[in-house]
CSV table of C-alpha atoms in Angstrom, one decimal:
chain,number,residue,atom,x,y,z
K,272,UNK,CA,81.7,119.2,111.5
K,273,UNK,CA,84.2,116.2,112.3
K,274,UNK,CA,82.8,112.9,111.2
K,275,UNK,CA,83.5,109.9,113.7
K,276,UNK,CA,85.1,107.1,111.4
K,277,UNK,CA,83.0,104.1,112.1
K,278,UNK,CA,84.3,100.6,113.2
K,279,UNK,CA,81.9,98.0,111.6
K,280,UNK,CA,81.6,94.4,111.6
K,281,UNK,CA,79.8,91.9,109.2
K,282,UNK,CA,80.1,88.1,109.3
K,283,UNK,CA,83.4,88.0,107.5
K,284,UNK,CA,84.7,91.7,107.6
K,285,UNK,CA,85.8,94.2,109.8
K,286,UNK,CA,85.7,98.0,108.7
K,287,UNK,CA,88.0,100.2,110.7
K,288,UNK,CA,90.0,103.5,110.6
K,289,UNK,CA,93.2,103.2,108.9
K,290,UNK,CA,96.4,103.0,110.7
K,291,UNK,CA,100.0,103.6,109.5
K,292,UNK,CA,100.6,100.0,109.2
K,293,UNK,CA,98.3,100.0,106.3
K,294,UNK,CA,100.6,102.0,104.2
K,295,UNK,CA,102.5,99.2,102.7
K,296,UNK,CA,99.1,97.4,101.7
K,297,UNK,CA,97.6,100.5,100.2
K,298,UNK,CA,100.8,101.2,98.1
K,299,UNK,CA,100.8,97.7,96.8
K,300,UNK,CA,97.2,97.6,95.8
K,301,UNK,CA,97.2,100.9,94.2
K,302,UNK,CA,100.6,100.3,92.7
K,303,UNK,CA,99.0,97.5,90.7
K,304,UNK,CA,98.0,98.2,87.1
K,305,UNK,CA,95.5,95.4,86.9
K,306,UNK,CA,93.7,97.0,90.1
K,307,UNK,CA,94.0,100.6,88.9
K,308,UNK,CA,93.0,100.1,85.1
K,309,UNK,CA,89.6,101.3,85.6
K,310,UNK,CA,90.5,104.4,88.0
K,311,UNK,CA,90.9,108.0,86.8
K,312,UNK,CA,94.5,108.0,87.9
K,313,UNK,CA,97.6,105.8,86.9
K,314,UNK,CA,99.1,103.2,89.5
K,315,UNK,CA,100.9,104.5,92.1
K,316,UNK,CA,104.8,104.6,91.8
K,317,UNK,CA,106.0,106.5,94.7
K,318,UNK,CA,105.5,105.0,98.1
K,319,UNK,CA,104.9,108.7,99.7
K,320,UNK,CA,101.5,108.5,97.9
K,321,UNK,CA,100.4,106.0,100.5
K,322,UNK,CA,101.2,108.4,103.4
K,323,UNK,CA,99.4,111.3,101.6
K,324,UNK,CA,96.4,109.0,101.1
K,325,UNK,CA,96.2,108.2,104.9
K,326,UNK,CA,96.7,112.0,105.7
K,327,UNK,CA,93.9,112.8,103.4
K,328,UNK,CA,91.6,110.1,105.0
K,329,UNK,CA,92.3,112.0,108.4
K,330,UNK,CA,91.6,115.3,107.0
K,331,UNK,CA,88.6,114.2,105.3
K,332,UNK,CA,87.0,113.1,108.6
K,333,UNK,CA,88.4,116.0,110.3
K,334,UNK,CA,86.6,118.4,107.9
K,335,UNK,CA,83.5,116.3,107.9
K,336,UNK,CA,83.3,115.6,104.1
K,337,UNK,CA,83.4,112.1,104.3
K,338,UNK,CA,85.0,108.7,105.8
K,339,UNK,CA,87.1,106.2,104.3
K,340,UNK,CA,87.6,103.0,106.2
K,341,UNK,CA,90.1,100.0,106.1
K,342,UNK,CA,88.5,96.5,105.2
K,343,UNK,CA,90.0,93.4,106.7
K,344,UNK,CA,89.1,89.8,106.9
K,345,UNK,CA,87.5,89.1,110.3
K,346,UNK,CA,89.0,85.5,110.4
K,347,UNK,CA,92.7,86.5,109.9
K,348,UNK,CA,93.0,90.2,109.8
K,349,UNK,CA,94.2,90.2,106.0
K,350,UNK,CA,93.9,93.6,104.3
K,351,UNK,CA,91.1,93.4,101.8
K,352,UNK,CA,90.9,97.1,100.7
K,353,UNK,CA,88.9,100.1,101.6
K,354,UNK,CA,85.3,101.5,101.3
K,355,UNK,CA,84.5,105.2,101.5
K,356,UNK,CA,81.6,107.6,101.6
K,357,UNK,CA,83.0,111.2,100.2
K,358,UNK,CA,81.5,114.3,99.3
K,359,UNK,CA,79.2,114.1,102.3
K,360,UNK,CA,76.8,117.0,102.1
K,361,UNK,CA,74.5,117.2,105.3
K,362,UNK,CA,72.1,119.9,103.8
K,363,UNK,CA,71.3,117.9,100.7
K,364,UNK,CA,71.8,114.7,102.8
K,365,UNK,CA,73.7,113.1,100.1
K,366,UNK,CA,77.3,111.4,99.5
K,367,UNK,CA,79.2,109.3,97.0
K,368,UNK,CA,80.3,105.6,97.7
K,369,UNK,CA,83.7,104.3,96.3
K,370,UNK,CA,85.8,101.1,97.0
K,371,UNK,CA,88.9,99.3,96.0
K,372,UNK,CA,90.1,95.8,96.9
K,373,UNK,CA,93.1,93.9,96.7
K,374,UNK,CA,93.2,91.7,93.6
K,375,UNK,CA,93.3,88.5,95.4
K,376,UNK,CA,90.2,89.5,97.4
K,377,UNK,CA,88.1,89.9,94.2
K,378,UNK,CA,85.3,87.4,93.6
K,379,UNK,CA,84.4,86.6,97.1
K,380,UNK,CA,81.7,89.0,97.7
K,381,UNK,CA,83.7,91.1,100.0
K,382,UNK,CA,83.0,94.6,98.1
K,383,UNK,CA,79.4,93.8,98.2
K,384,UNK,CA,79.5,93.0,101.9
K,385,UNK,CA,81.6,96.1,102.8
K,386,UNK,CA,79.6,98.7,100.8
K,387,UNK,CA,76.4,97.3,102.4
K,388,UNK,CA,77.8,97.6,105.7
K,389,UNK,CA,79.0,101.2,105.1
K,390,UNK,CA,75.6,102.1,103.5
K,391,UNK,CA,73.8,100.7,106.4
K,392,UNK,CA,75.9,103.1,108.5
K,393,UNK,CA,75.5,106.1,106.4
K,394,UNK,CA,71.6,105.8,106.0
K,395,UNK,CA,71.5,105.2,110.0
K,396,UNK,CA,73.9,107.4,111.3
K,397,UNK,CA,74.1,110.4,108.7
K,398,UNK,CA,70.6,110.1,107.8
K,399,UNK,CA,71.4,110.3,104.0
K,400,UNK,CA,68.7,110.4,101.5
K,401,UNK,CA,70.8,109.8,98.3
K,402,UNK,CA,74.1,107.8,97.7
K,403,UNK,CA,75.8,108.2,94.3
K,404,UNK,CA,78.5,106.2,92.6
K,405,UNK,CA,80.2,105.8,89.4
K,406,UNK,CA,81.7,103.0,87.5
K,407,UNK,CA,83.7,102.6,84.3
K,408,UNK,CA,81.6,101.1,81.7
K,409,UNK,CA,84.0,98.5,81.1
K,410,UNK,CA,84.0,97.4,84.8
K,411,UNK,CA,81.3,94.8,84.9
K,412,UNK,CA,82.1,93.6,88.3
K,413,UNK,CA,81.9,97.0,89.9
K,414,UNK,CA,78.6,97.6,88.1
K,415,UNK,CA,77.2,94.2,89.6
K,416,UNK,CA,78.6,95.2,93.1
K,417,UNK,CA,76.6,98.4,92.9
K,418,UNK,CA,73.5,96.7,91.6
K,419,UNK,CA,73.6,94.0,94.4
K,420,UNK,CA,73.4,96.5,96.9
K,421,UNK,CA,70.4,98.4,95.3
K,422,UNK,CA,72.0,101.1,93.3
K,423,UNK,CA,70.0,101.9,90.0
K,424,UNK,CA,71.9,103.0,86.9
K,425,UNK,CA,70.9,106.5,86.0
K,426,UNK,CA,73.0,107.6,83.0
K,427,UNK,CA,76.6,107.6,81.3
K,428,UNK,CA,79.1,110.2,81.5
K,429,UNK,CA,80.6,110.2,78.2
K,430,UNK,CA,84.5,110.4,77.9
K,431,UNK,CA,84.7,111.8,81.5
K,432,UNK,CA,88.0,110.2,82.0
K,433,UNK,CA,91.5,110.4,80.2
K,434,UNK,CA,94.2,108.2,82.0
K,435,UNK,CA,97.5,107.6,80.1
K,436,UNK,CA,95.8,108.7,77.0
K,437,UNK,CA,92.9,106.2,77.2
K,438,UNK,CA,89.4,107.7,76.9
K,439,UNK,CA,86.7,106.0,78.9
K,440,UNK,CA,82.9,106.6,80.0
K,441,UNK,CA,81.5,106.0,83.3
K,442,UNK,CA,78.1,104.8,84.5
K,443,UNK,CA,76.4,106.9,87.2
K,444,UNK,CA,74.4,105.2,89.9
K,445,UNK,CA,72.1,106.3,92.5
K,446,UNK,CA,70.6,104.8,95.7
K,447,UNK,CA,67.7,106.8,97.4
K,448,UNK,CA,66.7,106.4,101.0
K,449,UNK,CA,63.1,105.0,100.0
K,450,UNK,CA,64.8,102.3,97.7
K,451,UNK,CA,67.3,101.0,100.5
K,452,UNK,CA,66.7,97.7,101.8
K,453,UNK,CA,69.1,96.9,104.7
K,454,UNK,CA,68.7,93.2,104.2
K,455,UNK,CA,69.9,93.3,100.5
K,456,UNK,CA,73.5,92.4,100.2
K,457,UNK,CA,73.7,91.3,103.8
K,458,UNK,CA,74.5,87.8,103.0
K,459,UNK,CA,78.0,87.1,101.7
K,460,UNK,CA,78.1,85.8,98.2
K,461,UNK,CA,78.8,82.0,98.2
């Protein structure tokens, strides 16, 4: 089953399918050691990674396993980052949420706003019952984003990642349909 990648708007953001023009922005963002410090992979060094990332986004939508959308600022079209729902399972009515933002866009409430918009689409369009997310236990900012949109911390995956020899734990979060509040997180952070 193919998934149509949505185009969504909030007060400050536009979520849209990726284009080839996004490759340089993706490479710069994922190439930052600071942005990638809590990821389960090292920063990108090869520009071709961005092209493979875009191809993977198209494949994911074509195969119906999820969607990843670019996030841009509505006021000027500036690239903010991306948000995704992956591992979509229509039988279990579940998926996993993820996001990554350009460092200059941190601290403005954009991750919360984009995650909320994609979750609203997911619960309304995909009829999800559960969305899961994970955050490195050292990444307090990501944990706050998840909690602002209604996720509940359910447990810890101990030593689940080893990147460049550094071992880290991850928190597991869950958001159930019956706990979803469409108005939560709708207002941008001030």
